[in-house]
PDB file of C-alpha atoms in Angstrom:
ATOM      1  CA  UNK A   1       8.608  11.084  -2.269  1.00 65.00           C
ATOM      2  CA  UNK A   2       7.936   9.849   1.229  1.00 82.00           C
ATOM      3  CA  UNK A   3       4.671  10.360   3.038  1.00 89.00           C
ATOM      4  CA  UNK A   4       4.492  12.902   5.837  1.00 93.00           C
ATOM      5  CA  UNK A   5       4.394  11.936   9.497  1.00 94.00           C
ATOM      6  CA  UNK A   6       0.897  13.344   9.798  1.00 95.00           C
ATOM      7  CA  UNK A   7      -0.410  11.283   6.856  1.00 94.00           C
ATOM      8  CA  UNK A   8       1.262   8.147   8.208  1.00 94.00           C
ATOM      9  CA  UNK A   9      -0.259   8.707  11.664  1.00 94.00           C
ATOM     10  CA  UNK A  10      -3.660   9.231  10.044  1.00 95.00           C
ATOM     11  CA  UNK A  11      -3.362   5.909   8.155  1.00 95.00           C
ATOM     12  CA  UNK A  12      -2.289   4.119  11.343  1.00 95.00           C
ATOM     13  CA  UNK A  13      -5.322   5.516  13.198  1.00 95.00           C
ATOM     14  CA  UNK A  14      -7.660   4.545  10.367  1.00 94.00           C
ATOM     15  CA  UNK A  15      -6.407   1.010   9.659  1.00 94.00           C
ATOM     16  CA  UNK A  16      -4.653  -0.025  12.880  1.00 93.00           C
ATOM     17  CA  UNK A  17      -6.009  -1.523  16.056  1.00 92.00           C
ATOM     18  CA  UNK A  18      -4.720   1.469  18.063  1.00 92.00           C
ATOM     19  CA  UNK A  19      -2.543   4.558  17.548  1.00 89.00           C
ATOM     20  CA  UNK A  20       0.695   2.603  18.076  1.00 91.00           C
ATOM     21  CA  UNK A  21      -0.124  -0.250  15.656  1.00 90.00           C
ATOM     22  CA  UNK A  22       2.158   0.528  12.723  1.00 89.00           C
ATOM     23  CA  UNK A  23       3.280  -3.020  12.003  1.00 93.00           C
ATOM     24  CA  UNK A  24       0.097  -4.942  11.305  1.00 95.00           C
ATOM     25  CA  UNK A  25      -0.442  -6.073   7.727  1.00 96.00           C
ATOM     26  CA  UNK A  26      -3.477  -3.848   6.960  1.00 96.00           C
ATOM     27  CA  UNK A  27      -1.606  -0.746   8.131  1.00 96.00           C
ATOM     28  CA  UNK A  28       1.444  -1.669   6.062  1.00 97.00           C
ATOM     29  CA  UNK A  29      -0.752  -2.209   2.990  1.00 97.00           C
ATOM     30  CA  UNK A  30      -2.441   1.177   3.521  1.00 96.00           C
ATOM     31  CA  UNK A  31       0.899   2.978   3.819  1.00 96.00           C
ATOM     32  CA  UNK A  32       2.270   1.191   0.753  1.00 97.00           C
ATOM     33  CA  UNK A  33      -0.858   2.039  -1.232  1.00 97.00           C
ATOM     34  CA  UNK A  34      -0.412   5.714  -0.389  1.00 96.00           C
ATOM     35  CA  UNK A  35       3.239   5.592  -1.495  1.00 97.00           C
ATOM     36  CA  UNK A  36       2.328   3.685  -4.677  1.00 97.00           C
ATOM     37  CA  UNK A  37      -0.217   6.339  -5.634  1.00 96.00           C
ATOM     38  CA  UNK A  38       2.337   9.073  -5.023  1.00 96.00           C
ATOM     39  CA  UNK A  39       5.016   7.317  -7.088  1.00 96.00           C
ATOM     40  CA  UNK A  40       2.546   6.610  -9.882  1.00 96.00           C
ATOM     41  CA  UNK A  41       1.813  10.323 -10.167  1.00 96.00           C
ATOM     42  CA  UNK A  42       5.558  11.019 -10.248  1.00 96.00           C
ATOM     43  CA  UNK A  43       6.070   8.469 -13.017  1.00 96.00           C
ATOM     44  CA  UNK A  44       3.394  10.127 -15.182  1.00 97.00           C
ATOM     45  CA  UNK A  45       5.538  13.228 -15.523  1.00 97.00           C
ATOM     46  CA  UNK A  46       8.980  11.558 -15.334  1.00 96.00           C
ATOM     47  CA  UNK A  47       8.696   8.643 -17.739  1.00 96.00           C
ATOM     48  CA  UNK A  48      12.430   7.892 -17.895  1.00 96.00           C
ATOM     49  CA  UNK A  49      13.027   7.716 -14.139  1.00 96.00           C
ATOM     50  CA  UNK A  50      13.921   4.039 -14.044  1.00 97.00           C
ATOM     51  CA  UNK A  51      15.175   4.037 -10.455  1.00 97.00           C
ATOM     52  CA  UNK A  52      11.791   5.204  -9.228  1.00 96.00           C
ATOM     53  CA  UNK A  53      10.113   2.674 -11.517  1.00 97.00           C
ATOM     54  CA  UNK A  54      12.095  -0.150  -9.942  1.00 98.00           C
ATOM     55  CA  UNK A  55      11.192   1.041  -6.449  1.00 96.00           C
ATOM     56  CA  UNK A  56       7.545   1.286  -7.466  1.00 97.00           C
ATOM     57  CA  UNK A  57       7.531  -2.256  -8.835  1.00 97.00           C
ATOM     58  CA  UNK A  58       9.182  -3.550  -5.661  1.00 98.00           C
ATOM     59  CA  UNK A  59       6.523  -1.807  -3.534  1.00 97.00           C
ATOM     60  CA  UNK A  60       3.725  -3.274  -5.640  1.00 96.00           C
ATOM     61  CA  UNK A  61       5.219  -6.760  -5.207  1.00 96.00           C
ATOM     62  CA  UNK A  62       5.581  -6.350  -1.464  1.00 97.00           C
ATOM     63  CA  UNK A  63       2.012  -5.082  -1.161  1.00 96.00           C
ATOM     64  CA  UNK A  64       0.789  -8.024  -3.226  1.00 96.00           C
ATOM     65  CA  UNK A  65       2.541 -10.506  -0.910  1.00 96.00           C
ATOM     66  CA  UNK A  66       1.024  -8.838   2.162  1.00 96.00           C
ATOM     67  CA  UNK A  67      -2.422  -8.871   0.570  1.00 96.00           C
ATOM     68  CA  UNK A  68      -2.137 -12.582  -0.214  1.00 95.00           C
ATOM     69  CA  UNK A  69      -1.149 -13.173   3.426  1.00 96.00           C
ATOM     70  CA  UNK A  70      -4.215 -11.267   4.633  1.00 95.00           C
ATOM     71  CA  UNK A  71      -6.426 -13.112   2.155  1.00 95.00           C
ATOM     72  CA  UNK A  72      -5.182 -16.520   3.289  1.00 95.00           C
ATOM     73  CA  UNK A  73      -5.793 -15.695   6.966  1.00 95.00           C
ATOM     74  CA  UNK A  74      -9.051 -13.721   6.900  1.00 94.00           C
ATOM     75  CA  UNK A  75     -10.973 -13.301   3.635  1.00 94.00           C
ATOM     76  CA  UNK A  76     -13.517 -10.878   5.152  1.00 95.00           C
ATOM     77  CA  UNK A  77     -10.774  -8.539   6.414  1.00 95.00           C
ATOM     78  CA  UNK A  78      -9.147  -8.729   2.958  1.00 95.00           C
ATOM     79  CA  UNK A  79     -12.379  -7.769   1.154  1.00 94.00           C
ATOM     80  CA  UNK A  80     -13.005  -4.881   3.536  1.00 95.00           C
ATOM     81  CA  UNK A  81      -9.418  -3.628   3.169  1.00 95.00           C
ATOM     82  CA  UNK A  82      -9.362  -3.596  -0.631  1.00 96.00           C
ATOM     83  CA  UNK A  83     -12.774  -1.929  -0.622  1.00 95.00           C
ATOM     84  CA  UNK A  84     -11.606   0.834   1.693  1.00 95.00           C
ATOM     85  CA  UNK A  85      -8.363   1.363  -0.231  1.00 95.00           C
ATOM     86  CA  UNK A  86      -9.989   1.178  -3.665  1.00 94.00           C
ATOM     87  CA  UNK A  87      -7.649  -1.428  -5.122  1.00 94.00           C
ATOM     88  CA  UNK A  88      -8.580  -4.334  -7.395  1.00 91.00           C
ATOM     89  CA  UNK A  89      -8.843  -7.946  -6.310  1.00 87.00           C
ATOM     90  CA  UNK A  90      -6.268  -9.772  -8.417  1.00 80.00           C
ATOM     91  CA  UNK A  91      -4.629 -11.979  -5.794  1.00 73.00           C
ATOM     92  CA  UNK A  92      -4.792 -15.662  -6.715  1.00 68.00           C
TER      93      UNK A  92
END
C-alpha cells in the first residue's frame, strides 16, 4: 500500500525544488495524492476495509490542509499544482 522508492523519488524530482526537497508542501501533496489514488483503487475492491478507509480519510484531510496553506501563501502555485495533479479546486 505504500509507494515505491523510485516513484517517490520521481515525484520529488517533478514537484520539488531539487532532488533532496522531500519536505516542501507541493511535494507532500503530490506524494499524498499518489497514495490516495492507490488507496481509492484498493477500496473499490475491498469495500468493508474500514481501517484503510479511516487512513484514506485522514490522508485526504491532511492533503486538504496542506492545499489550503499553499493557496493562502501563493495562489498561482496552488492553481498550477492542482492542474498538474488533476485534483478539483474545493478549498474555501
